[in-house]
Amino acid sequence: METKILDVREMTEETLRRAQALCEPEAMAAVDAAMEKIREAAAVLRQGGLVAFPTETVYGLGADAFNADAAARIYEAKGRPSDNPMIVHIARASDLSRLTTKLTPDIVRLADEYWPGPLTMILSKREEIPARTTGGLSTVGVRLPDSPVAIELIRLAGMPVAAPSANLSGSPSPTKAEHVIADLSGRVDVILAGPDSSIGIESTVVDMTVDPPQVLRPGVITADDLSQTLGRPVAADIAPASESAAPRAPGMKYRHYAPKAEMIVIEGSQTLVRAEISRLKLLNEQIGRHVGIMLFEERAYTEAAHDFYSMLRDMDESGVDLILAGALAADDGLGFAVMNRMMKAAGYQIVRV
Ligand code: TXA
Ligand code: MG
């Protein structure tokens, strides 16, 4: 299959603001050009094709959520097990009623507060949504992404868009267009090559069909944030370091975040962690292993989230055999969310110093 790569890098909130609020001719021309390409991609979605597109969390691989054949094609392109449910993306909150019949005040409150943004809500699904899209579940995960390219694409397609992360199954989630091009060229119809994902880790997934609501996958928006908005308890996800607790979001059971290299997480005070990393690096280099180091500044959670997947890919590309990673403090919500991915990538190998 030939993949069409359409450059929409110019389509940012900043360019949109300059075009719409300030009417700058250059920005207006850039937006027009990008809209033309997004329109082309939307037409591909309407015909049952596959389109990869940027979002603020990670890139998604989209198809018409109501078209079972199109949804099946996503699994094929990703090489993904077909029991894995997909998140359905919408362009405005009012589209929720196309996906669920049970809208509660809590759901509406969270949509008001956090959309567009990195929050996926699990809701009981309408019958019309094919089993292919939801992995046979009676529920559907819904999100309204905070990305102008994504929103325009979904709006112009005129349908909710099912989209898992746009990586090959088993490789790190893509946060840059080049990651998607590397993984999916020749496997999808269109790649909308837009800006890098500003957040860098996937959305928080919260199950709204249980009482109290339960976070199934941690992200930038924490269980505490949700609980404050709702004025009632929201159950947090399991600790990032525990392998035993069975994940309830089916996708969490696969080794999604694994680099090709072996990875070890080192946890402890900054000084001890740095010393242990140096020691292990030397030891491993002496036996001819190529060692990569992943260390973030203390409390630099935003950068850690932004760079995490990209660093994994870079290390794989440069032929690293062993990644030594400094743990982040999991008492911070975003730190906890990054640690969740880091522990998975490391297959739960951890050294405490
Ligand atoms: O940020 C994101 O959420 C990105 C962008 C593209 O929106 N998408 C993403 O999709 O991360 P994916 O397929 O890689 O991860 C979806 C997660 C999986 O862990 C899946 O099991 C869970 O959400 N999920 C989806 N629908 C579900 C459902 N009905 N019930 C329980 N978990 C569900
Ligand atoms: Mg994924």
XYZ file of C-alpha atoms and ligand atoms in Angstrom:
387
model
C 0.000 0.000 0.000
C 1.272 3.455 -0.810
C 1.183 5.847 2.133
C 0.538 9.507 1.449
C 2.408 11.784 3.854
C 0.729 15.164 4.221
C 2.647 17.918 5.992
C 0.415 19.872 8.381
C 3.161 21.054 10.735
C 2.004 24.663 10.317
C -1.401 23.888 11.811
C -0.748 24.890 15.426
C -2.847 26.836 17.943
C -0.408 29.706 17.483
C -0.795 29.836 13.674
C -4.568 29.527 14.076
C -4.612 32.441 16.495
C -2.532 34.546 14.140
C -4.815 33.651 11.260
C -8.143 34.029 13.016
C -7.634 36.732 15.643
C -4.947 38.818 13.949
C -5.798 38.039 10.296
C -2.116 37.807 9.341
C -2.041 36.889 5.630
C 0.863 34.439 5.980
C -0.804 32.565 8.817
C -4.121 32.530 6.921
C -2.428 30.996 3.871
C -0.721 28.378 6.065
C -4.013 27.419 7.693
C -5.766 27.210 4.315
C -3.057 24.934 2.934
C -3.216 22.661 5.994
C -7.027 22.557 5.896
C -6.883 21.386 2.296
C -4.741 18.407 3.339
C -6.888 17.644 6.371
C -9.948 17.647 4.085
C -8.223 15.103 1.852
C -7.451 12.905 4.873
C -11.045 13.211 6.118
C -12.298 11.927 2.754
C -10.041 8.870 3.170
C -11.619 8.194 6.583
C -15.100 8.439 5.055
C -14.120 5.771 2.506
C -13.021 3.391 5.268
C -9.297 4.177 5.003
C -6.660 4.614 7.703
C -5.256 8.015 8.679
C -2.545 8.644 11.287
C -2.838 12.044 12.957
C -1.198 14.091 15.720
C -2.753 14.662 19.130
C -1.423 16.412 22.228
C -0.743 13.060 23.961
C 0.667 10.759 21.237
C -0.086 10.244 17.533
C -3.215 8.186 16.786
C -4.050 5.790 13.937
C -7.642 6.557 12.972
C -10.532 4.876 11.191
C -14.319 5.356 11.055
C -15.476 4.080 14.466
C -18.783 2.859 12.981
C -17.151 0.862 10.180
C -16.181 -2.620 11.397
C -13.997 -3.344 8.347
C -12.076 -0.111 8.806
C -11.586 -0.880 12.503
C -10.298 -4.350 11.590
C -7.774 -2.757 9.250
C -6.290 -0.833 12.201
C -5.482 -4.059 14.031
C -3.875 -5.383 10.873
C -1.747 -2.266 10.282
C -0.522 -2.220 13.885
C -0.100 -5.979 14.156
C -2.255 -5.714 17.263
C -4.270 -8.414 19.060
C -7.897 -7.949 18.069
C -9.340 -8.122 21.600
C -7.828 -4.750 22.378
C -10.458 -1.982 22.552
C -9.831 1.357 20.833
C -10.465 4.875 22.068
C -13.082 6.716 20.008
C -12.251 10.379 19.322
C -14.848 13.111 18.860
C -14.639 16.756 17.766
C -17.200 18.248 20.162
C -18.685 17.126 23.462
C -22.210 17.038 21.988
C -21.074 14.050 19.856
C -21.067 11.996 23.065
C -24.703 11.172 22.448
C -23.734 9.344 19.244
C -21.684 6.907 21.315
C -23.565 6.417 24.578
C -27.159 6.528 25.808
C -26.225 6.872 29.466
C -24.954 10.390 30.055
C -24.683 11.159 33.760
C -24.060 14.598 35.326
C -20.572 13.359 36.334
C -19.668 12.537 32.728
C -20.846 15.942 31.588
C -18.916 17.639 34.393
C -15.648 15.905 33.452
C -16.177 16.652 29.758
C -16.758 20.319 30.630
C -13.683 20.534 32.789
C -11.134 18.501 30.835
C -12.115 18.468 27.147
C -10.531 19.093 24.812
C -7.706 17.332 26.644
C -5.925 14.156 27.764
C -8.873 12.383 29.414
C -10.571 9.235 28.102
C -13.865 8.222 29.715
C -15.122 4.636 29.567
C -18.906 4.746 29.013
C -21.571 2.177 28.276
C -21.715 1.981 24.486
C -24.527 2.371 21.984
C -25.339 -0.832 20.132
C -24.454 0.711 16.766
C -20.753 0.816 17.642
C -19.284 -2.369 16.155
C -17.683 -4.948 18.458
C -14.527 -4.592 16.345
C -14.055 -1.055 17.642
C -14.499 -1.887 21.335
C -12.810 -5.280 21.353
C -16.161 -6.927 22.010
C -16.800 -4.946 25.213
C -20.160 -3.371 26.073
C -18.332 -0.149 26.894
C -16.543 2.464 24.785
C -13.642 4.772 25.625
C -14.218 8.351 24.418
C -11.868 11.326 24.147
C -11.910 14.823 22.652
C -8.264 15.592 21.836
C -6.726 19.039 22.269
C -5.142 19.334 18.844
C -6.383 21.519 15.981
C -5.365 18.938 13.338
C -7.193 16.133 15.148
C -10.309 18.192 15.805
C -10.569 19.437 12.207
C -9.959 15.932 10.869
C -12.748 14.403 12.973
C -15.109 17.309 12.276
C -14.555 17.165 8.512
C -14.850 13.364 8.465
C -18.237 13.807 10.121
C -17.928 10.718 12.275
C -16.306 9.588 15.544
C -12.813 8.263 14.841
C -11.468 5.108 16.511
C -7.757 5.490 17.131
C -5.159 3.608 19.129
C -1.629 5.021 19.322
C -0.025 5.047 15.844
C 2.870 2.680 16.584
C 3.477 -0.902 15.578
C 2.251 -3.118 18.382
C 5.103 -3.624 20.837
C 7.054 -0.466 20.018
C 6.940 2.803 21.984
C 4.068 5.221 21.364
C 4.875 7.840 18.695
C 5.231 11.467 19.743
C 6.699 12.801 16.472
C 5.616 12.434 12.844
C 8.920 10.712 12.038
C 8.075 7.922 14.546
C 4.805 7.244 12.725
C 6.495 7.335 9.326
C 9.101 4.822 10.573
C 6.449 2.413 11.912
C 3.529 2.702 9.506
C 4.786 3.704 6.044
C 3.316 1.268 3.542
C 0.713 0.066 6.079
C -1.764 2.980 6.182
C -3.364 5.319 3.615
C -2.399 8.724 4.999
C -0.047 10.112 7.646
C -0.815 13.670 8.709
C 2.652 14.848 9.703
C 1.946 17.558 12.242
C 3.614 19.087 15.281
C 5.237 16.950 17.995
C 2.868 15.834 20.751
C 3.080 18.448 23.491
C 2.389 16.047 26.398
C 4.110 12.880 25.204
C 2.295 10.185 27.214
C -1.175 8.760 26.597
C -4.405 10.096 28.086
C -5.709 9.221 31.542
C -8.358 6.494 31.186
C -11.186 6.631 33.744
C -13.981 4.076 33.919
C -17.256 5.949 34.473
C -19.398 2.772 34.410
C -18.356 1.777 37.939
C -18.993 3.428 41.292
C -16.755 5.080 42.371
C -15.198 5.916 38.990
C -11.857 4.174 38.568
C -8.676 5.300 36.828
C -7.466 2.422 34.618
C -4.451 4.162 33.107
C -2.662 7.082 34.804
C -1.877 10.258 32.859
C -1.456 14.020 33.268
C -4.937 14.279 34.790
C -4.816 12.440 38.109
C -7.448 10.596 40.168
C -7.163 13.487 42.658
C -7.940 16.032 39.937
C -11.028 14.041 38.889
C -12.125 13.554 42.467
C -11.880 17.310 43.153
C -13.926 18.126 40.071
C -16.626 15.601 40.981
C -16.597 16.249 44.715
C -16.479 12.509 45.400
C -13.874 9.745 45.507
C -12.284 8.416 42.331
C -10.280 5.206 42.656
C -6.647 5.564 41.604
C -4.776 3.201 39.349
C -2.563 0.499 40.842
C 0.989 1.405 41.917
C 3.371 1.710 38.943
C 5.789 -0.846 40.356
C 3.362 -3.713 40.844
C 3.149 -6.310 38.157
C 0.799 -8.597 40.023
C -2.339 -6.441 40.120
C -4.204 -7.395 36.943
C -4.761 -4.350 34.730
C -8.400 -3.638 33.968
C -7.824 -1.709 30.748
C -7.201 -4.692 28.465
C -4.503 -2.839 26.518
C -2.391 -2.497 29.646
C -1.593 -6.204 29.719
C 0.552 -6.125 26.582
C 4.204 -5.119 26.640
C 3.320 -1.849 24.904
C 6.173 0.268 26.026
C 9.086 -2.085 25.581
C 12.318 -0.921 23.953
C 14.487 -3.496 22.186
C 17.205 -2.932 24.781
C 17.125 -4.364 28.265
C 16.114 -1.673 30.736
C 16.743 -1.301 34.472
C 15.158 1.371 36.665
C 17.281 2.676 39.539
C 15.399 4.183 42.445
C 16.685 6.181 45.407
C 18.105 9.607 46.270
C 19.565 11.537 43.323
C 23.172 11.161 44.495
C 22.938 7.417 45.074
C 21.075 6.863 41.817
C 23.739 8.721 39.843
C 26.507 6.772 41.557
C 24.801 3.429 40.905
C 24.188 4.324 37.264
C 27.872 5.199 36.790
C 28.889 1.949 38.469
C 26.552 -0.212 36.383
C 27.506 1.633 33.201
C 31.202 0.956 33.747
C 30.610 -2.688 34.651
C 28.509 -3.300 31.569
C 30.827 -1.432 29.226
C 33.673 -3.587 30.451
C 31.858 -6.621 29.069
C 31.245 -4.828 25.773
C 27.661 -3.722 26.224
C 26.478 -0.436 24.752
C 24.809 1.467 27.611
C 22.272 4.294 27.347
C 21.292 6.527 30.270
C 17.880 8.040 30.930
C 18.091 10.589 33.714
C 15.768 13.523 34.222
C 16.272 16.524 36.466
C 14.595 16.130 39.828
C 10.905 17.167 39.535
C 11.194 17.733 35.748
C 8.049 15.668 35.184
C 6.746 17.581 32.190
C 10.002 17.106 30.311
C 10.182 13.464 31.346
C 6.694 12.835 29.908
C 7.505 14.815 26.775
C 10.793 13.008 26.043
C 10.227 9.507 27.414
C 9.020 7.586 24.337
C 11.241 9.553 22.004
C 14.313 8.669 24.089
C 13.385 4.975 23.997
C 13.227 5.104 20.211
C 16.529 7.009 19.952
C 18.277 4.454 22.141
C 16.945 1.549 20.099
C 18.094 3.266 16.927
C 21.609 3.850 18.212
C 21.954 0.166 19.113
C 21.918 0.466 22.894
C 21.892 -2.935 24.667
C 21.105 -1.704 28.164
C 19.177 1.380 29.322
C 19.823 2.578 32.877
C 16.961 4.841 33.956
C 16.650 6.987 37.069
C 13.223 6.611 38.718
C 10.982 9.665 39.088
C 9.270 10.477 42.365
C 5.859 8.830 42.083
C 4.302 11.155 44.693
C 3.661 13.579 41.819
C 0.765 12.715 39.491
C 2.713 13.124 36.275
C 5.758 11.436 37.832
C 3.508 8.497 38.701
C 2.179 8.347 35.128
C 5.670 8.352 33.602
C 6.826 5.743 36.133
C 3.927 3.528 35.045
C 5.363 3.517 31.505
C 8.968 3.282 32.678
C 8.300 0.206 34.833
C 6.539 -1.502 31.936
C 9.361 -0.676 29.540
C 11.792 -2.176 32.045
C 9.665 -5.299 32.480
C 9.544 -4.297 36.188
C 13.335 -4.660 36.670
C 14.185 -2.277 39.473
C 17.243 -1.683 41.661
C 16.730 0.239 44.912
C 19.752 2.111 46.286
O -3.785 9.484 24.472
C -4.384 8.500 24.036
O -5.281 7.939 24.678
C -3.972 7.990 22.640
C -4.389 9.059 21.623
C -4.197 8.590 20.210
O -5.706 9.474 21.850
N -4.571 6.728 22.382
C -4.180 5.572 22.984
O -4.826 4.442 22.526
O -3.332 5.531 23.845
P -4.323 2.978 22.847
O -5.186 2.089 22.052
O -2.878 2.855 22.625
O -4.693 2.766 24.354
C -6.054 2.696 24.735
C -6.152 2.224 26.163
C -5.837 0.739 26.246
O -5.157 0.486 27.457
C -7.228 0.119 26.234
O -7.261 -1.142 26.831
C -8.042 1.143 27.004
O -7.503 2.387 26.622
N -9.468 1.076 26.622
C -10.037 1.497 25.492
N -11.360 1.217 25.476
C -11.633 0.617 26.658
C -12.814 0.082 27.255
N -13.982 0.115 26.638
N -12.704 -0.463 28.496
C -11.505 -0.500 29.151
N -10.369 -0.003 28.634
C -10.409 0.532 27.413
Mg -0.909 2.251 22.616
